Short mmCIF file of C-alpha atoms in Angstrom, two decimals:
data_model
loop_
_atom_site.label_atom_id
_atom_site.label_comp_id
_atom_site.label_asym_id
_atom_site.label_seq_id
_atom_site.Cartn_x
_atom_site.Cartn_y
_atom_site.Cartn_z
CA MET A 130 17.92 -3.99 86.17
CA PRO A 131 18.42 -0.97 88.30
CA PHE A 132 17.52 1.62 85.61
CA LYS A 133 14.26 1.17 83.87
CA SER A 134 14.10 4.59 82.06
CA LEU A 135 16.36 7.43 81.04
CA ASP A 136 14.60 9.70 83.42
CA GLU A 137 15.52 7.22 86.29
CA LEU A 138 19.08 7.07 85.23
CA ARG A 139 19.23 10.83 84.86
CA ALA A 140 17.94 11.29 88.47
CA ALA A 141 20.64 8.89 89.60
CA CYS A 142 23.25 10.88 87.93
CA LEU A 143 22.11 14.21 89.59
CA ASP A 144 21.92 12.74 93.09
CA LEU A 145 25.65 12.18 93.90
CA PRO A 146 27.21 12.11 97.29
CA LEU A 147 30.02 14.66 97.73
CA GLY A 148 32.38 12.64 99.82
CA SER A 149 33.66 13.23 103.44
CA ASP A 150 35.46 16.64 103.93
CA ALA A 151 36.18 15.49 107.46
CA ALA A 152 38.09 12.35 106.39
CA ALA A 153 40.06 14.34 103.84
CA SER A 154 40.86 16.99 106.36
CA ALA A 155 42.00 14.35 108.79
CA VAL A 156 44.48 13.01 106.23
CA ALA A 157 45.76 16.51 105.39
CA ARG A 158 46.45 17.20 109.26
CA ARG A 159 48.32 13.87 109.62
CA GLN A 160 50.33 14.62 106.57
CA ASP A 161 51.62 17.77 108.10
CA THR A 162 52.86 15.92 111.14
CA LEU A 163 54.93 13.34 109.16
CA THR A 164 58.78 13.44 108.84
CA LYS A 165 59.12 15.39 105.76
CA PRO A 166 58.76 19.03 104.60
CA GLN A 167 55.06 19.85 104.21
CA GLY A 168 53.80 18.95 100.67
CA SER A 169 57.12 17.32 99.70
CA LEU A 170 55.46 14.10 98.55
CA GLY A 171 53.47 16.20 95.97
CA ARG A 172 50.56 14.33 94.44
CA LEU A 173 51.10 11.38 96.74
CA GLU A 174 49.61 13.38 99.59
CA GLY A 175 46.55 14.46 97.67
CA ILE A 176 46.07 10.92 96.62
CA ALA A 177 45.76 9.78 100.30
CA ALA A 178 43.36 12.54 100.92
CA TRP A 179 41.27 11.55 97.70
CA LEU A 180 41.14 7.99 99.03
CA ALA A 181 39.88 9.15 102.42
CA ARG A 182 37.37 11.50 101.01
CA TRP A 183 35.62 8.89 98.90
CA GLN A 184 35.93 5.87 101.23
CA GLY A 185 34.68 8.09 104.16
CA ARG A 186 37.55 6.92 106.44
CA ASP A 187 40.27 8.91 108.38
CA MET A 188 42.64 6.05 107.54
CA PRO A 189 41.90 4.67 103.96
CA LYS A 190 42.51 1.06 103.07
CA LEU A 191 43.27 -0.91 99.92
CA ASP A 192 42.31 -4.52 100.95
CA ARG A 193 40.14 -5.11 98.02
CA VAL A 194 41.02 -3.57 94.68
CA LYS A 195 39.35 -4.78 91.60
CA VAL A 196 39.68 -4.31 87.88
CA PHE A 197 36.70 -4.56 85.69
CA VAL A 198 37.27 -5.00 81.90
CA PHE A 199 33.97 -4.72 79.88
CA ALA A 200 33.91 -6.01 76.38
CA GLY A 201 31.48 -5.16 73.62
CA ASN A 202 31.43 -5.21 69.79
CA HIS A 203 30.55 -2.36 67.43
CA GLY A 204 28.61 -2.09 64.21
CA VAL A 205 30.54 0.94 62.97
CA THR A 206 33.49 -1.35 62.28
CA ALA A 207 31.59 -1.99 58.94
CA GLN A 208 32.92 1.52 57.97
CA GLY A 209 36.55 0.13 57.95
CA VAL A 210 37.52 2.07 61.16
CA SER A 211 39.81 -0.70 62.71
CA ALA A 212 43.01 -2.46 61.71
CA TYR A 213 41.60 -5.69 63.29
CA PRO A 214 38.39 -7.64 62.61
CA SER A 215 35.61 -7.72 65.24
CA GLU A 216 36.26 -11.46 66.01
CA VAL A 217 39.42 -10.34 67.93
CA THR A 218 37.20 -9.01 70.77
CA VAL A 219 35.94 -12.51 71.46
CA GLN A 220 39.51 -14.02 71.06
CA MET A 221 40.87 -11.53 73.50
CA VAL A 222 38.24 -12.26 76.11
CA ALA A 223 39.36 -15.86 75.92
CA ASN A 224 42.98 -14.67 76.39
CA PHE A 225 41.90 -12.82 79.50
CA ALA A 226 40.33 -15.95 80.82
CA GLY A 227 43.53 -17.87 80.03
CA GLY A 228 45.71 -15.40 81.83
CA GLY A 229 47.64 -14.38 78.74
CA ALA A 230 47.03 -10.66 78.28
CA ALA A 231 48.90 -7.76 79.67
CA ILE A 232 46.08 -6.96 82.14
CA ASN A 233 46.48 -10.38 83.78
CA GLN A 234 50.07 -9.51 84.64
CA LEU A 235 49.45 -5.99 85.62
CA ALA A 236 46.44 -6.87 87.85
CA ARG A 237 48.58 -9.65 89.62
CA ILE A 238 51.48 -7.16 90.24
CA ALA A 239 49.02 -4.45 91.55
CA GLY A 240 47.34 -6.92 93.96
CA ALA A 241 43.94 -6.50 92.21
CA GLU A 242 41.27 -8.91 91.24
CA LEU A 243 40.29 -9.18 87.62
CA ASP A 244 36.73 -9.36 86.37
CA VAL A 245 36.08 -9.59 82.66
CA ILE A 246 32.51 -8.98 81.59
CA PRO A 247 31.57 -9.67 78.05
CA LEU A 248 28.43 -7.83 76.81
CA ASP A 249 26.43 -9.58 74.07
CA LEU A 250 29.49 -10.03 71.91
CA ASP A 251 27.53 -11.95 69.25
CA HIS A 252 25.31 -8.95 68.65
CA PRO A 253 27.33 -5.72 67.81
CA THR A 254 25.75 -2.41 68.40
CA GLY A 255 24.18 -0.66 65.46
CA ASP A 256 26.41 1.13 62.94
CA PHE A 257 25.93 4.71 64.23
CA THR A 258 26.51 6.18 60.71
CA GLN A 259 23.05 4.53 59.96
CA VAL A 260 21.26 4.04 63.18
CA PRO A 261 21.64 4.75 66.85
CA ALA A 262 24.17 2.41 68.31
CA MET A 263 21.69 1.45 71.05
CA ASN A 264 18.11 2.10 71.75
CA ASP A 265 17.05 3.07 75.14
CA GLU A 266 16.55 -0.52 76.34
CA ALA A 267 19.92 -1.80 75.09
CA PHE A 268 21.56 1.28 76.53
CA LEU A 269 19.90 0.95 79.93
CA ALA A 270 20.72 -2.79 79.93
CA ALA A 271 24.50 -2.17 79.52
CA VAL A 272 24.57 0.77 82.05
CA SER A 273 22.76 -1.56 84.57
CA ALA A 274 25.22 -4.25 83.92
CA GLY A 275 28.00 -1.96 84.78
CA TYR A 276 26.29 -0.56 87.77
CA GLY A 277 25.48 -4.00 89.30
CA ALA A 278 29.11 -5.12 88.91
CA VAL A 279 30.47 -2.67 91.52
CA THR A 280 29.73 -3.54 95.14
CA LYS A 281 30.11 -1.48 98.36
CA ASP A 282 32.89 -3.78 99.88
CA LEU A 283 35.45 -2.70 97.35
CA ASP A 284 38.17 0.01 98.23
CA LEU A 285 39.31 0.91 94.75
CA VAL A 286 38.26 0.06 91.36
CA CYS A 287 39.83 0.27 87.88
CA PHE A 288 37.82 0.23 84.62
CA GLY A 289 39.00 -1.04 81.38
CA GLU A 290 37.57 -2.14 78.08
CA MET A 291 38.01 -4.45 75.08
CA GLY A 292 36.20 -3.73 71.92
CA ILE A 293 37.55 -3.71 68.37
CA GLY A 294 36.78 -0.28 66.84
CA ASN A 295 35.84 1.34 70.09
CA THR A 296 38.11 4.36 69.73
CA THR A 297 35.70 5.40 66.96
CA PRO A 298 32.73 5.72 69.42
CA ALA A 299 34.98 7.23 72.08
CA ALA A 300 35.97 10.04 69.59
CA ALA A 301 32.49 10.55 68.48
CA ILE A 302 31.25 10.90 72.14
CA SER A 303 34.21 13.34 72.83
CA ALA A 304 33.24 15.47 69.85
CA ALA A 305 29.60 15.42 70.81
CA LEU A 306 30.20 16.44 74.44
CA PHE A 307 32.93 18.96 73.86
CA GLY A 308 32.77 20.11 70.26
CA GLY A 309 35.58 20.85 67.89
CA GLY A 310 34.69 18.25 65.15
CA ALA A 311 35.68 14.68 64.56
CA GLU A 312 39.20 15.30 63.34
CA LYS A 313 40.16 17.00 66.68
CA TRP A 314 39.33 13.78 68.58
CA THR A 315 40.21 11.02 66.08
CA GLY A 316 43.40 8.98 66.32
CA ARG A 317 44.73 5.81 64.81
CA GLY A 318 43.32 3.41 67.45
CA THR A 319 44.88 -0.01 66.90
CA GLY A 320 47.04 1.36 64.19
CA VAL A 321 44.89 2.14 61.09
CA ASP A 322 46.79 3.70 58.03
CA ASP A 323 46.08 7.06 56.61
CA ALA A 324 43.12 5.89 54.61
CA GLY A 325 41.64 4.15 57.71
CA LEU A 326 42.07 7.36 59.58
CA VAL A 327 40.13 9.25 56.93
CA ARG A 328 37.39 6.56 57.12
CA LYS A 329 37.20 6.99 60.96
CA ILE A 330 36.83 10.74 60.70
CA THR A 331 34.24 10.52 58.00
CA ALA A 332 32.10 7.86 60.00
CA ILE A 333 32.34 10.11 63.09
CA GLU A 334 31.22 13.13 61.13
CA THR A 335 28.43 11.09 59.63
CA GLY A 336 27.31 9.99 63.01
CA LEU A 337 27.35 13.46 64.49
CA LYS A 338 25.17 14.70 61.67
CA ARG A 339 22.71 11.84 61.79
CA HIS A 340 22.25 12.11 65.55
CA ASN A 341 22.38 15.97 65.83
CA GLU A 342 19.12 16.00 67.73
CA ALA A 343 20.68 13.94 70.47
CA LEU A 344 23.78 16.13 70.98
CA ALA A 345 22.25 18.26 73.72
CA ASP A 346 21.64 15.39 76.00
CA PRO A 347 24.74 13.44 77.40
CA LEU A 348 22.77 10.18 77.92
CA LEU A 349 21.31 10.36 74.36
CA VAL A 350 24.94 10.85 73.06
CA ALA A 351 26.15 7.78 74.99
CA ALA A 352 23.39 5.65 73.54
CA ALA A 353 23.49 6.95 69.99
CA LEU A 354 27.30 7.04 69.52
CA GLY A 355 28.67 4.68 72.14
CA GLY A 356 28.85 0.93 72.78
CA ARG A 357 27.82 -1.53 75.36
CA GLU A 358 31.15 -1.61 77.19
CA LEU A 359 31.25 2.20 77.24
CA ALA A 360 27.76 2.24 78.73
CA ALA A 361 28.79 -0.24 81.34
CA ILE A 362 31.75 1.79 82.31
CA PHE A 363 29.42 4.61 82.70
CA GLY A 364 27.16 2.64 84.98
CA ALA A 365 30.14 1.33 86.96
CA THR A 366 31.48 4.79 87.47
CA LEU A 367 28.07 5.94 88.75
CA ALA A 368 27.76 2.92 91.01
CA ALA A 369 31.13 3.57 92.46
CA ARG A 370 30.11 7.08 93.35
CA HIS A 371 27.01 5.95 95.03
CA HIS A 372 28.76 3.15 96.97
CA GLY A 373 31.84 5.35 98.20
CA VAL A 374 34.44 3.63 96.01
CA PRO A 375 37.09 5.68 94.35
CA VAL A 376 37.91 5.03 90.68
CA LEU A 377 40.97 4.97 88.39
CA LEU A 378 40.10 5.67 84.90
CA ASP A 379 42.16 4.02 82.20
CA GLY A 380 42.69 5.40 78.66
CA PHE A 381 40.77 7.33 75.96
CA VAL A 382 37.80 4.92 75.60
CA CYS A 383 37.29 4.52 79.37
CA THR A 384 37.46 8.31 79.95
CA ALA A 385 35.10 8.96 77.15
CA ALA A 386 32.65 6.49 78.56
CA ALA A 387 32.60 8.18 81.96
CA ALA A 388 32.64 11.65 80.48
CA PRO A 389 28.84 12.15 80.15
CA LEU A 390 28.61 11.96 83.92
CA ALA A 391 30.75 15.15 84.10
CA ARG A 392 28.35 16.78 81.75
CA LEU A 393 25.31 15.85 83.77
CA HIS A 394 26.81 16.90 87.18
CA PRO A 395 29.58 19.51 87.64
CA ALA A 396 31.43 17.25 90.06
CA GLY A 397 30.40 13.94 88.43
CA LEU A 398 33.88 12.63 88.23
CA ALA A 399 35.32 13.98 91.42
CA HIS A 400 35.74 10.51 92.77
CA THR A 401 37.83 9.55 89.85
CA LEU A 402 41.54 9.96 89.06
CA ALA A 403 43.00 9.78 85.51
CA ALA A 404 45.50 6.91 85.74
CA HIS A 405 47.49 7.81 82.65
CA VAL A 406 47.36 9.73 79.44
CA SER A 407 47.38 7.49 76.46
CA ALA A 408 49.17 7.83 73.18
CA GLU A 409 45.75 8.13 71.44
CA SER A 410 45.64 11.60 70.20
CA GLY A 411 42.21 12.60 71.74
CA HIS A 412 42.92 11.42 75.16
CA ARG A 413 45.09 14.35 76.26
CA ARG A 414 42.53 16.76 75.09
CA LEU A 415 39.82 15.07 76.79
CA LEU A 416 41.55 15.02 80.15
CA GLU A 417 42.15 18.63 79.82
CA ALA A 418 38.50 19.31 79.06
CA LEU A 419 37.51 17.24 82.14
CA GLY A 420 40.07 18.80 84.39
CA LEU A 421 41.77 15.44 85.22
CA PRO A 422 45.59 15.64 85.27
CA PRO A 423 47.01 12.15 84.59
CA LEU A 424 49.26 10.36 87.14
CA LEU A 425 51.21 8.63 84.28
CA ASP A 426 52.49 9.35 80.79
CA LEU A 427 54.12 6.36 79.41
CA GLY A 428 52.92 6.41 75.67
CA MET A 429 50.63 3.42 76.29
CA ARG A 430 47.51 2.90 74.14
CA LEU A 431 46.51 -0.76 74.85
CA GLY A 432 43.28 -0.29 76.87
CA GLU A 433 42.28 -3.35 78.97
CA GLY A 434 42.64 -1.31 82.19
CA SER A 435 46.37 -1.49 81.82
CA GLY A 436 47.25 2.13 82.68
CA ALA A 437 44.87 2.04 85.60
CA CYS A 438 46.39 -1.12 86.93
CA LEU A 439 49.77 0.56 86.77
CA ALA A 440 48.51 3.51 88.69
CA VAL A 441 47.19 1.17 91.54
CA ASN A 442 50.90 0.83 92.55
CA ILE A 443 51.10 4.53 92.95
CA VAL A 444 48.03 4.78 95.04
CA ARG A 445 49.32 1.91 97.20
CA SER A 446 52.64 3.88 97.62
CA ALA A 447 50.62 6.99 98.69
CA LEU A 448 48.85 5.10 101.31
CA GLU A 449 51.76 3.39 102.62
CA CYS A 450 53.58 6.67 103.25
CA HIS A 451 50.56 8.18 104.81
CA ALA A 452 49.90 5.15 107.00
CA ARG A 453 53.35 4.08 107.99
CA MET A 454 55.65 7.03 108.09
CA ALA A 455 56.52 8.23 111.54
CA SER A 456 55.56 11.67 112.87
CA PHE A 457 58.18 14.23 114.03
CA ALA A 458 57.25 13.47 117.58
CA GLU A 459 57.33 9.72 117.12
CA ALA A 460 60.71 9.84 115.47
CA GLY A 461 62.22 12.38 117.73
CA VAL A 462 63.00 14.61 114.75
CA SER A 463 63.08 18.39 115.25
CA GLU A 464 60.34 20.30 113.36
CA ASN A 465 60.78 23.56 111.61
#
């Protein structure tokens, strides 16, 4: 296990490489020579430079793209916060293995490997309205599982999740990190009715009050109010930064899972892009709080890494234009 204490994890979160200015500048210079008005490809040009910065290469590559879906179960579902029972998490993991989920199809189209990592599904986290979701040991184990999943040979990673009830810890973490109260961050998740929405808000308010002493520390927030799959996404996001692998974040749960890193380090999520903004009401607010403009807005709210996988195709398009377009000189086209 790479992290044996919260202090060791905190030190790793504060010691982050800042990427290659030289590689990003090289991309920008090449972009200015290509057969187009400068800046006319909009965010595609910035995506190419982002890839170069975090891969540390003048010419980025996307030979190995991988999607990680972390799965966990939550004790807070005892409060009636989800429209589905917890056993659906296990059933969906089996569906991933059988190739029957949306993420299987989207990963194939994106040319990405898929790795589904279940995290102690037979033992849900604690109900955070009563106790911390995870003690230090359980939290560090989940963070370490995510950290160990990401390897240096990857060119781009997408993170997704599966966990019935996990929009509740995502909203709780968002409220704890950015304030505004439970109602501001809480949506309908898998489709709870009005009574279910009230139960979610009440559970989050109760959790915030019960763990009030933890709210000043992003790591303690993630442990007390989060879940194993969220902790693993946090660890995987940290590993990607240390290994020079750019990250596409998926929806509300995934973004909330990574958000503590931004609270620990002012540039903690600089190596990430928000793949999309989901229909879950708190996601747009969270992206705004983090300064992460989304690439897509398609009204999705599935999770699984589905939005991130769609965005891989945009990243591939950005790289193809950067790598394969002719310069004005090569094409014999007159420059301005």
